[in-house]
Amino acid sequence: MILTSDRIAELSAAWEDLSPPEIVARSLELFGAGITLASSFGLEDVALIHMAALASQAPVDVFCLDTEVLFPETYALMHRVQDAYPVRLRRILPALSLAEQAERHGPELWSRAPDLCCALRKVEPLGRALEGYDAWITGLRRAQSPTRRQARTIEYDERHGLVKVNPLVRWTDDDLRAYIQSEGVPYNPLHDQGYPSIGCIHCTRAVAPGEDPRAGRWSGFAKTECGLHQ
Ligand code: SF4
């Protein structure tokens, strides 16, 4: 590990009151080329890419877990972001193509066994995306769900064996929206059409006003997380 657990705890306490752009800038400075930014091109991720581009002289190392079943709007945004910012985008594909997955596990796995589908198309690729890095930046926010309330600004990710930086932990939905608007950050138009959280096309639906923002993910299943942050 590049930092001791004591040093991580010290930084976590010190960074708790910093603004997200400051946390992004400090983490890029601390880890240099050893840090990568996870992006599913949600509001959190485009805000983080914007902050990182403002803070860094070098292209920002960004990776996307491309499950091959993302919304067309997400793929379009990916291209827009690449045009707008100096990013080095790595698209990490699952080991199995959709056809190979269907052949091995049956058609439309997401409709029968979404945990297995996420394990194949997101969790395993995440491990590969993080190989060789000392730290990763994520868009985790405490307000997103009860399972994320304990997230720290910087913590050790035991599962993947590297440091995890969560610059947005303290931000509310309104804080995030206000930043996107004031900075003119490009974002997915689906967010204005009832999609607070956007994942794969088969597992995301629009939510009604007043409905839990996470209700649109894996609707009909008890599942609430893809397994990337557990
Ligand atoms: S979100 Fe749905 S389609 Fe995407 S990997 Fe998970 S189960 Fe599969």
mmCIF file of N, CA and C and ligand atoms in Angstrom, residues 67 69 101 109-111 113-119 121-122 199-203 217-218 223 226, ligand 1:
data_model
loop_
_atom_site.group_PDB
_atom_site.id
_atom_site.type_symbol
_atom_site.label_atom_id
_atom_site.label_comp_id
_atom_site.label_asym_id
_atom_site.label_seq_id
_atom_site.Cartn_x
_atom_site.Cartn_y
_atom_site.Cartn_z
ATOM 1 N N THR A 67 -20.578 -2.161 -20.256
ATOM 2 C CA THR A 67 -21.278 -3.445 -20.211
ATOM 3 C C THR A 67 -21.830 -3.837 -21.580
ATOM 4 N N VAL A 69 -24.387 -2.695 -22.822
ATOM 5 C CA VAL A 69 -25.842 -2.487 -22.822
ATOM 6 C C VAL A 69 -26.157 -1.169 -22.116
ATOM 7 N N GLN A 101 -22.087 -14.699 -23.381
ATOM 8 C CA GLN A 101 -22.807 -14.790 -22.103
ATOM 9 C C GLN A 101 -24.141 -15.525 -22.284
ATOM 10 N N LEU A 109 -29.705 -12.645 -19.251
ATOM 11 C CA LEU A 109 -29.338 -13.017 -17.882
ATOM 12 C C LEU A 109 -29.809 -11.979 -16.862
ATOM 13 N N TRP A 110 -29.776 -10.689 -17.269
ATOM 14 C CA TRP A 110 -30.170 -9.612 -16.358
ATOM 15 C C TRP A 110 -31.608 -9.750 -15.879
ATOM 16 N N SER A 111 -32.461 -10.423 -16.662
ATOM 17 C CA SER A 111 -33.868 -10.551 -16.270
ATOM 18 C C SER A 111 -34.090 -11.730 -15.325
ATOM 19 N N ALA A 113 -31.036 -13.362 -13.409
ATOM 20 C CA ALA A 113 -29.994 -13.413 -12.371
ATOM 21 C C ALA A 113 -29.119 -12.161 -12.471
ATOM 22 N N PRO A 114 -29.675 -11.005 -12.060
ATOM 23 C CA PRO A 114 -28.917 -9.765 -12.231
ATOM 24 C C PRO A 114 -27.612 -9.736 -11.439
ATOM 25 N N ASP A 115 -27.549 -10.435 -10.294
ATOM 26 C CA ASP A 115 -26.285 -10.442 -9.537
ATOM 27 C C ASP A 115 -25.170 -11.093 -10.359
ATOM 28 N N LEU A 116 -25.495 -12.199 -11.013
ATOM 29 C CA LEU A 116 -24.489 -12.873 -11.835
ATOM 30 C C LEU A 116 -24.121 -11.999 -13.032
ATOM 31 N N CYS A 117 -25.128 -11.390 -13.635
ATOM 32 C CA CYS A 117 -24.876 -10.534 -14.795
ATOM 33 C C CYS A 117 -23.958 -9.374 -14.399
ATOM 34 N N CYS A 118 -24.240 -8.731 -13.250
ATOM 35 C CA CYS A 118 -23.378 -7.634 -12.779
ATOM 36 C C CYS A 118 -21.976 -8.147 -12.446
ATOM 37 N N ALA A 119 -21.904 -9.351 -11.891
ATOM 38 C CA ALA A 119 -20.586 -9.908 -11.558
ATOM 39 C C ALA A 119 -19.751 -10.071 -12.834
ATOM 40 N N ARG A 121 -20.346 -8.552 -15.918
ATOM 41 C CA ARG A 121 -20.217 -7.392 -16.804
ATOM 42 C C ARG A 121 -19.702 -6.146 -16.098
ATOM 43 N N LYS A 122 -19.659 -6.177 -14.730
ATOM 44 C CA LYS A 122 -19.178 -4.985 -14.018
ATOM 45 C C LYS A 122 -18.082 -5.318 -13.004
ATOM 46 N N GLY A 199 -28.013 3.357 -15.366
ATOM 47 C CA GLY A 199 -27.094 2.234 -15.505
ATOM 48 C C GLY A 199 -27.293 1.594 -16.856
ATOM 49 N N CYS A 200 -27.416 0.264 -16.865
ATOM 50 C CA CYS A 200 -27.640 -0.435 -18.124
ATOM 51 C C CYS A 200 -29.094 -0.266 -18.560
ATOM 52 N N ILE A 201 -29.286 -0.356 -19.852
ATOM 53 C CA ILE A 201 -30.601 -0.080 -20.432
ATOM 54 C C ILE A 201 -31.677 -1.056 -19.918
ATOM 55 N N HIS A 202 -31.291 -2.317 -19.683
ATOM 56 C CA HIS A 202 -32.280 -3.311 -19.268
ATOM 57 C C HIS A 202 -32.641 -3.206 -17.785
ATOM 58 N N CYS A 203 -31.861 -2.492 -17.020
ATOM 59 C CA CYS A 203 -32.036 -2.477 -15.564
ATOM 60 C C CYS A 203 -32.286 -1.082 -15.021
ATOM 61 N N ARG A 217 -33.621 1.460 -10.489
ATOM 62 C CA ARG A 217 -32.551 0.506 -10.791
ATOM 63 C C ARG A 217 -32.985 -0.888 -10.358
ATOM 64 N N TRP A 218 -32.856 -1.866 -11.215
ATOM 65 C CA TRP A 218 -33.237 -3.264 -10.968
ATOM 66 C C TRP A 218 -34.673 -3.349 -10.410
ATOM 67 N N LYS A 223 -32.451 -6.273 -5.388
ATOM 68 C CA LYS A 223 -31.105 -5.738 -5.639
ATOM 69 C C LYS A 223 -31.109 -4.202 -5.663
ATOM 70 N N CYS A 226 -24.828 -2.674 -7.646
ATOM 71 C CA CYS A 226 -24.257 -3.553 -8.665
ATOM 72 C C CYS A 226 -23.093 -4.383 -8.121
HETATM 73 S S1 SF4 B 1 -27.030 -3.569 -14.510
HETATM 74 FE FE1 SF4 B 1 -28.271 -5.177 -15.494
HETATM 75 S S2 SF4 B 1 -27.493 -5.481 -17.593
HETATM 76 FE FE2 SF4 B 1 -25.999 -4.235 -16.418
HETATM 77 S S3 SF4 B 1 -24.529 -5.706 -15.698
HETATM 78 FE FE3 SF4 B 1 -26.022 -5.480 -14.037
HETATM 79 S S4 SF4 B 1 -27.669 -6.998 -14.393
HETATM 80 FE FE4 SF4 B 1 -26.376 -6.875 -16.260
#
